[in-house]
CSV table of C-alpha atoms and ligand atoms in Angstrom, one decimal:
chain,number,residue,atom,x,y,z
A,284,MET,CA,51.5,391.1,-43.6
A,285,GLN,CA,48.5,393.4,-43.0
A,286,GLN,CA,47.4,393.2,-39.4
A,287,THR,CA,44.1,395.1,-39.4
A,288,LEU,CA,41.2,395.5,-41.8
A,289,SER,CA,41.1,398.6,-44.1
A,290,VAL,CA,37.4,399.1,-43.1
A,291,ARG,CA,35.5,399.5,-39.9
A,292,HIS,CA,32.3,397.9,-41.3
A,293,LEU,CA,31.8,394.8,-43.4
A,294,LEU,CA,29.2,396.0,-45.8
A,295,GLY,CA,30.1,394.2,-49.0
A,296,ILE,CA,33.0,392.2,-50.6
A,297,LYS,CA,33.1,394.9,-53.3
A,298,GLU,CA,34.4,397.4,-50.7
A,299,ILE,CA,37.2,395.3,-49.2
A,300,THR,CA,40.6,394.5,-50.6
A,301,LYS,CA,42.2,391.2,-51.5
A,302,GLU,CA,44.5,391.8,-48.4
A,303,ASP,CA,41.4,392.2,-46.2
A,304,ILE,CA,40.0,388.9,-47.4
A,305,GLN,CA,43.3,387.1,-46.9
A,306,LEU,CA,43.6,388.5,-43.4
A,307,ILE,CA,40.1,387.3,-42.6
A,308,LEU,CA,40.8,383.8,-44.0
A,309,ASP,CA,44.1,383.6,-42.1
A,310,THR,CA,42.5,384.7,-38.9
A,311,ALA,CA,39.7,382.2,-39.4
A,312,ASP,CA,42.3,379.4,-39.6
A,313,ASN,CA,43.3,380.3,-36.0
A,314,PHE,CA,39.6,380.3,-34.9
A,315,LYS,CA,38.9,377.0,-36.6
A,316,GLU,CA,41.6,375.5,-34.4
A,317,VAL,CA,40.0,377.1,-31.3
A,318,ILE,CA,36.5,375.8,-32.0
A,319,ASN,CA,37.8,372.3,-32.3
A,320,ARG,CA,39.4,372.4,-28.9
A,321,PRO,CA,37.6,370.9,-25.8
A,322,ILE,CA,37.4,374.5,-24.5
A,323,LYS,CA,36.0,376.4,-27.4
A,324,LYS,CA,35.7,379.9,-25.8
A,325,VAL,CA,38.2,382.7,-25.9
A,326,PRO,CA,37.9,386.1,-24.2
A,327,SER,CA,38.6,388.3,-27.3
A,328,LEU,CA,35.3,390.1,-27.3
A,329,ARG,CA,34.8,390.4,-23.5
A,330,ASP,CA,33.0,393.7,-22.8
A,331,ILE,CA,31.8,394.0,-26.4
A,332,THR,CA,28.1,393.9,-27.0
A,333,VAL,CA,26.8,392.7,-30.4
A,334,ALA,CA,23.1,393.0,-31.6
A,335,ASN,CA,22.0,390.5,-34.3
A,336,ILE,CA,19.1,392.4,-36.0
A,337,PHE,CA,17.3,390.1,-38.5
A,338,PHE,CA,14.4,391.4,-40.6
A,339,GLU,CA,14.4,388.2,-42.7
A,340,ASN,CA,14.3,384.5,-41.9
A,341,SER,CA,17.6,382.8,-41.3
A,342,THR,CA,18.9,379.6,-39.8
A,343,ARG,CA,22.6,379.3,-40.7
A,344,THR,CA,23.7,382.9,-40.7
A,345,ARG,CA,21.9,383.8,-37.5
A,346,LEU,CA,23.0,380.8,-35.5
A,347,SER,CA,26.5,381.0,-36.8
A,348,PHE,CA,26.9,384.7,-35.8
A,349,GLU,CA,25.4,384.0,-32.4
A,350,LEU,CA,27.7,381.1,-31.8
A,351,ALA,CA,30.7,383.0,-33.1
A,352,GLU,CA,29.9,385.9,-30.7
A,353,LYS,CA,29.5,383.6,-27.8
A,354,ARG,CA,32.7,381.7,-28.6
A,355,LEU,CA,34.5,385.1,-28.4
A,356,SER,CA,32.8,385.9,-25.1
A,357,ALA,CA,30.7,388.9,-26.4
A,358,ASP,CA,27.4,389.9,-24.8
A,359,VAL,CA,24.7,389.1,-27.4
A,360,LEU,CA,21.3,390.6,-28.2
A,361,ASN,CA,19.0,388.9,-30.7
A,362,PHE,CA,16.3,390.9,-32.4
A,363,SER,CA,13.7,389.4,-34.8
A,364,SER,CA,11.4,391.8,-36.6
A,365,SER,CA,8.5,389.4,-36.5
A,366,SER,CA,8.2,389.6,-32.7
A,367,SER,CA,9.2,393.3,-32.3
A,368,SER,CA,7.7,396.8,-32.2
A,369,VAL,CA,8.4,397.1,-35.9
A,370,LYS,CA,5.0,395.5,-36.2
A,371,LYS,CA,3.6,398.6,-34.4
A,372,GLY,CA,5.1,400.9,-37.0
A,373,GLU,CA,8.5,401.8,-35.6
A,374,THR,CA,11.1,402.8,-38.3
A,375,LEU,CA,14.3,400.9,-38.9
A,376,LEU,CA,16.4,403.8,-37.7
A,377,ASP,CA,14.3,404.3,-34.5
A,378,THR,CA,14.5,400.5,-33.8
A,379,VAL,CA,18.3,400.5,-34.3
A,380,ASN,CA,18.9,403.7,-32.3
A,381,ASN,CA,16.8,402.2,-29.4
A,382,ILE,CA,19.0,399.1,-29.4
A,383,LEU,CA,22.2,401.2,-29.6
A,384,ALA,CA,21.0,403.3,-26.6
A,385,MET,CA,21.5,400.1,-24.6
A,386,LYS,CA,25.3,400.6,-25.4
A,387,VAL,CA,25.7,398.1,-28.3
A,388,ASP,CA,29.1,398.2,-30.0
A,389,MET,CA,28.4,396.1,-33.1
A,390,VAL,CA,25.4,395.4,-35.3
A,391,VAL,CA,24.9,392.4,-37.5
A,392,ILE,CA,22.0,393.2,-39.8
A,393,ARG,CA,19.9,391.2,-42.3
A,394,HIS,CA,17.3,393.1,-44.2
A,395,GLN,CA,15.1,392.5,-47.3
A,396,SER,CA,16.0,395.9,-48.8
A,397,VAL,CA,19.2,396.5,-50.7
A,398,GLY,CA,21.5,399.1,-49.1
A,399,VAL,CA,20.2,398.9,-45.5
A,400,PRO,CA,23.7,398.2,-44.0
A,401,TRP,CA,25.1,401.2,-45.8
A,402,PHE,CA,22.2,403.4,-44.5
A,403,LEU,CA,23.0,402.2,-40.9
A,404,ALA,CA,26.7,402.8,-41.4
A,405,ARG,CA,26.0,406.5,-42.4
A,406,ASN,CA,23.6,407.0,-39.5
A,407,ILE,CA,24.9,405.2,-36.4
A,408,THR,CA,28.2,404.8,-34.7
A,409,ALA,CA,28.3,401.0,-34.2
A,410,ASN,CA,30.4,398.8,-36.5
A,411,ILE,CA,28.0,397.2,-39.0
A,412,ILE,CA,28.2,393.7,-40.5
A,413,ASN,CA,26.0,392.9,-43.5
A,414,ALA,CA,24.3,389.5,-43.0
A,415,GLY,CA,22.5,389.8,-46.3
A,416,ASP,CA,20.8,392.8,-47.9
A,417,GLY,CA,18.0,391.8,-50.3
A,418,THR,CA,19.4,390.6,-53.6
A,419,HIS,CA,22.6,392.5,-53.2
A,420,GLU,CA,25.5,391.2,-51.0
A,421,HIS,CA,26.1,388.5,-48.3
A,422,PRO,CA,29.7,389.0,-47.6
A,423,THR,CA,30.3,386.5,-44.8
A,424,GLN,CA,28.7,383.8,-47.0
A,425,ALA,CA,31.3,384.5,-49.7
A,426,LEU,CA,34.1,384.5,-47.2
A,427,LEU,CA,33.1,381.2,-45.8
A,428,ASP,CA,32.7,379.8,-49.3
A,429,ALA,CA,36.2,381.0,-50.2
A,430,TYR,CA,37.6,379.6,-46.9
A,431,SER,CA,35.9,376.2,-47.7
A,432,ILE,CA,37.4,376.2,-51.3
A,433,LYS,CA,40.9,377.0,-49.9
A,434,GLU,CA,40.5,374.3,-47.2
A,435,LYS,CA,39.6,371.7,-49.9
A,436,PHE,CA,42.2,372.7,-52.6
A,437,GLY,CA,44.9,374.5,-50.7
A,438,GLU,CA,44.3,377.8,-52.6
A,439,VAL,CA,41.5,379.6,-54.4
A,440,ALA,CA,43.7,381.2,-57.1
A,441,GLY,CA,43.3,379.4,-60.4
A,442,LYS,CA,40.2,377.4,-59.4
A,443,LYS,CA,37.2,377.3,-61.7
A,444,VAL,CA,34.0,378.0,-59.8
A,445,ALA,CA,30.5,377.7,-61.5
A,446,ILE,CA,27.7,379.4,-59.7
A,447,ILE,CA,24.5,377.6,-60.8
A,448,GLY,CA,20.9,378.6,-60.2
A,449,ASP,CA,18.9,381.8,-59.6
A,450,ILE,CA,21.7,384.4,-60.1
A,451,LEU,CA,19.2,387.3,-60.6
A,452,HIS,CA,17.9,387.2,-57.0
A,453,SER,CA,21.1,386.0,-55.3
A,454,ARG,CA,23.2,388.0,-52.9
A,455,VAL,CA,25.4,385.0,-52.5
A,456,ALA,CA,26.2,385.0,-56.3
A,457,LEU,CA,27.3,388.7,-56.3
A,458,SER,CA,29.4,388.5,-53.2
A,459,ASN,CA,31.0,385.2,-54.4
A,460,ILE,CA,31.9,386.7,-57.8
A,461,PHE,CA,33.6,389.7,-56.1
A,462,CYS,CA,35.4,387.5,-53.5
A,463,LEU,CA,36.5,384.7,-55.9
A,464,GLN,CA,37.8,387.2,-58.5
A,465,LYS,CA,39.8,389.1,-55.9
A,466,LEU,CA,41.4,385.9,-54.9
A,467,GLY,CA,42.3,384.9,-58.5
A,468,ALA,CA,39.6,382.3,-59.3
A,469,GLU,CA,37.7,382.0,-62.6
A,470,VAL,CA,34.0,382.3,-62.3
A,471,MET,CA,31.1,381.1,-64.5
A,472,VAL,CA,27.4,381.7,-63.8
A,473,CYS,CA,24.9,379.3,-65.1
A,474,GLY,CA,21.1,379.4,-65.1
A,475,PRO,CA,18.0,379.9,-67.1
A,476,LYS,CA,18.3,383.1,-69.3
A,477,THR,CA,15.5,384.7,-67.3
A,478,LEU,CA,17.5,384.3,-64.1
A,479,LEU,CA,20.7,385.7,-65.4
A,480,PRO,CA,20.9,389.5,-65.0
A,481,LYS,CA,21.8,391.4,-68.1
A,482,TYR,CA,24.8,393.2,-66.5
A,483,ILE,CA,26.4,389.9,-65.3
A,484,ALA,CA,28.9,389.4,-68.3
A,485,GLY,CA,30.2,392.9,-67.5
A,486,LEU,CA,31.6,391.6,-64.2
A,487,GLY,CA,34.1,389.5,-66.1
A,488,VAL,CA,32.4,386.1,-65.6
A,489,LYS,CA,31.7,383.4,-68.1
A,490,VAL,CA,27.9,383.0,-68.7
A,491,SER,CA,26.1,379.8,-69.7
A,492,SER,CA,22.6,378.3,-69.7
A,493,ASP,CA,23.9,374.7,-70.2
A,494,VAL,CA,24.4,373.1,-66.8
A,495,LYS,CA,26.4,370.1,-68.3
A,496,GLU,CA,28.8,372.6,-69.9
A,497,ALA,CA,29.2,374.3,-66.5
A,498,LEU,CA,29.9,371.1,-64.7
A,499,GLN,CA,32.4,369.9,-67.3
A,500,TRP,CA,34.2,373.3,-67.0
A,501,CYS,CA,34.4,373.7,-63.2
A,502,ASP,CA,36.4,372.4,-60.3
A,503,VAL,CA,33.6,373.6,-57.9
A,504,ALA,CA,29.9,374.0,-58.5
A,505,ASN,CA,28.2,376.4,-56.0
A,506,VAL,CA,24.6,375.6,-56.4
A,507,LEU,CA,21.9,378.2,-55.5
A,508,ARG,CA,18.3,378.0,-54.5
A,509,ILE,CA,15.4,379.3,-56.7
A,510,GLN,CA,14.3,382.2,-54.6
A,511,LEU,CA,10.5,382.1,-55.2
A,512,GLU,CA,9.9,384.6,-52.4
A,513,ARG,CA,11.8,387.4,-54.3
A,514,GLN,CA,10.2,386.7,-57.7
A,515,GLN,CA,7.5,389.2,-58.7
A,516,MET,CA,6.7,387.3,-61.9
A,517,LYS,CA,7.1,383.8,-63.3
A,518,TYR,CA,10.8,383.5,-64.4
A,519,ILE,CA,10.5,379.7,-64.9
A,520,PRO,CA,7.5,377.6,-65.9
A,521,SER,CA,7.7,375.4,-62.8
A,522,LEU,CA,10.2,373.9,-60.3
A,523,ARG,CA,9.7,370.5,-61.9
A,524,GLU,CA,10.8,371.9,-65.3
A,525,TYR,CA,13.7,373.8,-63.6
A,526,HIS,CA,14.9,370.5,-62.1
A,527,LEU,CA,14.6,368.8,-65.4
A,528,TYR,CA,17.0,371.3,-67.1
A,529,PHE,CA,19.2,372.7,-64.3
A,530,GLY,CA,18.9,370.2,-61.4
A,531,ILE,CA,22.2,368.5,-60.5
A,532,THR,CA,21.9,364.7,-60.3
A,533,LYS,CA,24.3,361.9,-59.3
A,534,GLU,CA,24.2,360.5,-62.9
A,535,MET,CA,25.5,363.9,-64.2
A,536,LEU,CA,28.4,363.9,-61.7
A,537,ASP,CA,29.2,360.2,-62.5
A,538,SER,CA,29.3,361.0,-66.3
A,539,LEU,CA,32.0,363.6,-65.9
A,540,ASP,CA,35.6,362.6,-66.6
A,541,LYS,CA,36.7,364.3,-63.3
A,542,GLU,CA,35.7,364.8,-59.7
A,543,ILE,CA,34.1,368.1,-58.9
A,544,THR,CA,33.1,369.6,-55.5
A,545,ILE,CA,29.5,370.6,-54.7
A,546,MET,CA,28.7,373.6,-52.5
A,547,HIS,CA,25.4,375.2,-51.5
A,548,PRO,CA,24.9,378.1,-49.1
A,549,GLY,CA,21.6,376.6,-47.9
A,550,PRO,CA,18.7,376.2,-47.4
A,551,ILE,CA,18.6,373.4,-50.0
A,552,ASN,CA,15.5,372.5,-51.8
A,553,ARG,CA,16.2,368.8,-52.3
A,554,GLY,CA,14.9,367.5,-55.6
A,555,VAL,CA,14.9,371.0,-57.2
A,556,GLU,CA,18.4,372.4,-57.5
A,557,MET,CA,20.0,369.1,-56.7
A,558,THR,CA,19.0,365.6,-55.7
A,559,SER,CA,19.5,364.2,-52.2
A,560,ASP,CA,22.2,361.8,-53.4
A,561,VAL,CA,24.2,364.8,-54.7
A,562,ALA,CA,23.7,366.8,-51.5
A,563,ASP,CA,24.7,363.9,-49.3
A,564,SER,CA,27.5,362.5,-51.6
A,565,HIS,CA,31.3,362.6,-51.1
A,566,HIS,CA,31.3,365.5,-53.6
A,567,SER,CA,29.5,367.7,-51.2
A,568,ILE,CA,31.2,370.0,-48.7
A,569,ILE,CA,27.9,371.7,-47.7
A,570,LEU,CA,28.2,370.9,-44.0
A,571,ASN,CA,31.9,371.9,-44.0
A,572,GLN,CA,30.7,375.3,-45.3
A,573,VAL,CA,28.4,375.6,-42.2
A,574,GLU,CA,31.2,374.6,-39.8
A,575,ASN,CA,33.6,377.1,-41.4
A,576,GLY,CA,31.0,379.8,-41.2
A,577,VAL,CA,31.5,380.0,-37.4
A,578,ALA,CA,35.3,380.4,-37.7
A,579,VAL,CA,35.0,383.0,-40.5
A,580,ARG,CA,32.4,385.0,-38.6
A,581,MET,CA,34.6,384.9,-35.4
A,582,ALA,CA,37.5,386.3,-37.6
A,583,VAL,CA,35.3,389.1,-38.9
A,584,LEU,CA,34.0,390.0,-35.5
A,585,TYR,CA,37.4,389.9,-33.9
A,586,LEU,CA,39.0,392.0,-36.6
A,587,LEU,CA,36.2,394.6,-36.6
A,588,ALA,CA,36.2,394.8,-32.8
A,589,GLN,CA,39.7,396.3,-33.1
A,590,LYS,CA,38.0,399.2,-34.8
A,591,VAL,CA,35.3,399.8,-32.1
S,9,CP,N1,23.2,380.8,-46.3
S,9,CP,C1,22.3,381.5,-45.6
S,9,CP,O1,22.3,382.7,-45.6
S,9,CP,O2,21.4,380.7,-44.9
S,9,CP,P1,20.2,381.3,-43.9
S,9,CP,O3,19.3,382.1,-44.8
S,9,CP,O4,19.6,380.1,-43.3
S,9,CP,O5,20.9,382.3,-43.0
């Protein structure tokens, strides 16, 4: 079995192999056991310093990385652009180089612009982990989603996963498509035609604008938020109308002739992409995803620290 990753950065799922993904998921199994012990901390990243550099808002990813780093005994720096000298005109590269001058080994970066993690990987020596670059990739979200599917079903291969919602603006959708396909799952994307990118069928996924068809087809529905903050024009008439045609309700799930599993990367807009009784139902593994995120990020940090 492969013991180390084939890469020294985690930039996107597109760039890593099936074996890399399996190594991360297997390593996460060990860390999931660790974080459920009374003593949750291990010394694996002692003497490693990690900077979490977030230029966009985050709750789950940021806290999850910070907790994963602390559970591994790393020294942790947290940077938020809203309270930094970026506001005084400093460039991204100057900001990052100043942080690195403090002897930082690894950088976790979230940025609104596509490609920033790749730009940093070309220009600085630290290991880079992409925590979400614009509408492009969010690799650790896809890994924790795959881990959660594997945990629920025993394997990802052969499972049918429908990704439902704002596919056009979603980095979660693209990373999930790459990750699930590498692991042998079938993928459907479903949403209003205006929120389905034209290139998407070329990725080998099924495409639908009929949410009932998607739910009837899938074993797992990964439901995404409408990302109004990234929309430069009106792609849907209103959130109310979106909910009417694409919102997942308990009645829809009850009308299926099988049980399906509901996932969501968060943050949820209750009453838009799904109703509260779906989000909080026995179908939902949304909080399991959050729990698994810590173990998966511990695995990524641990494996990349071997490349420092
Ligand atoms: N899933 C996710 O990326 O959530 P945050 O934006 O809260 O980090």
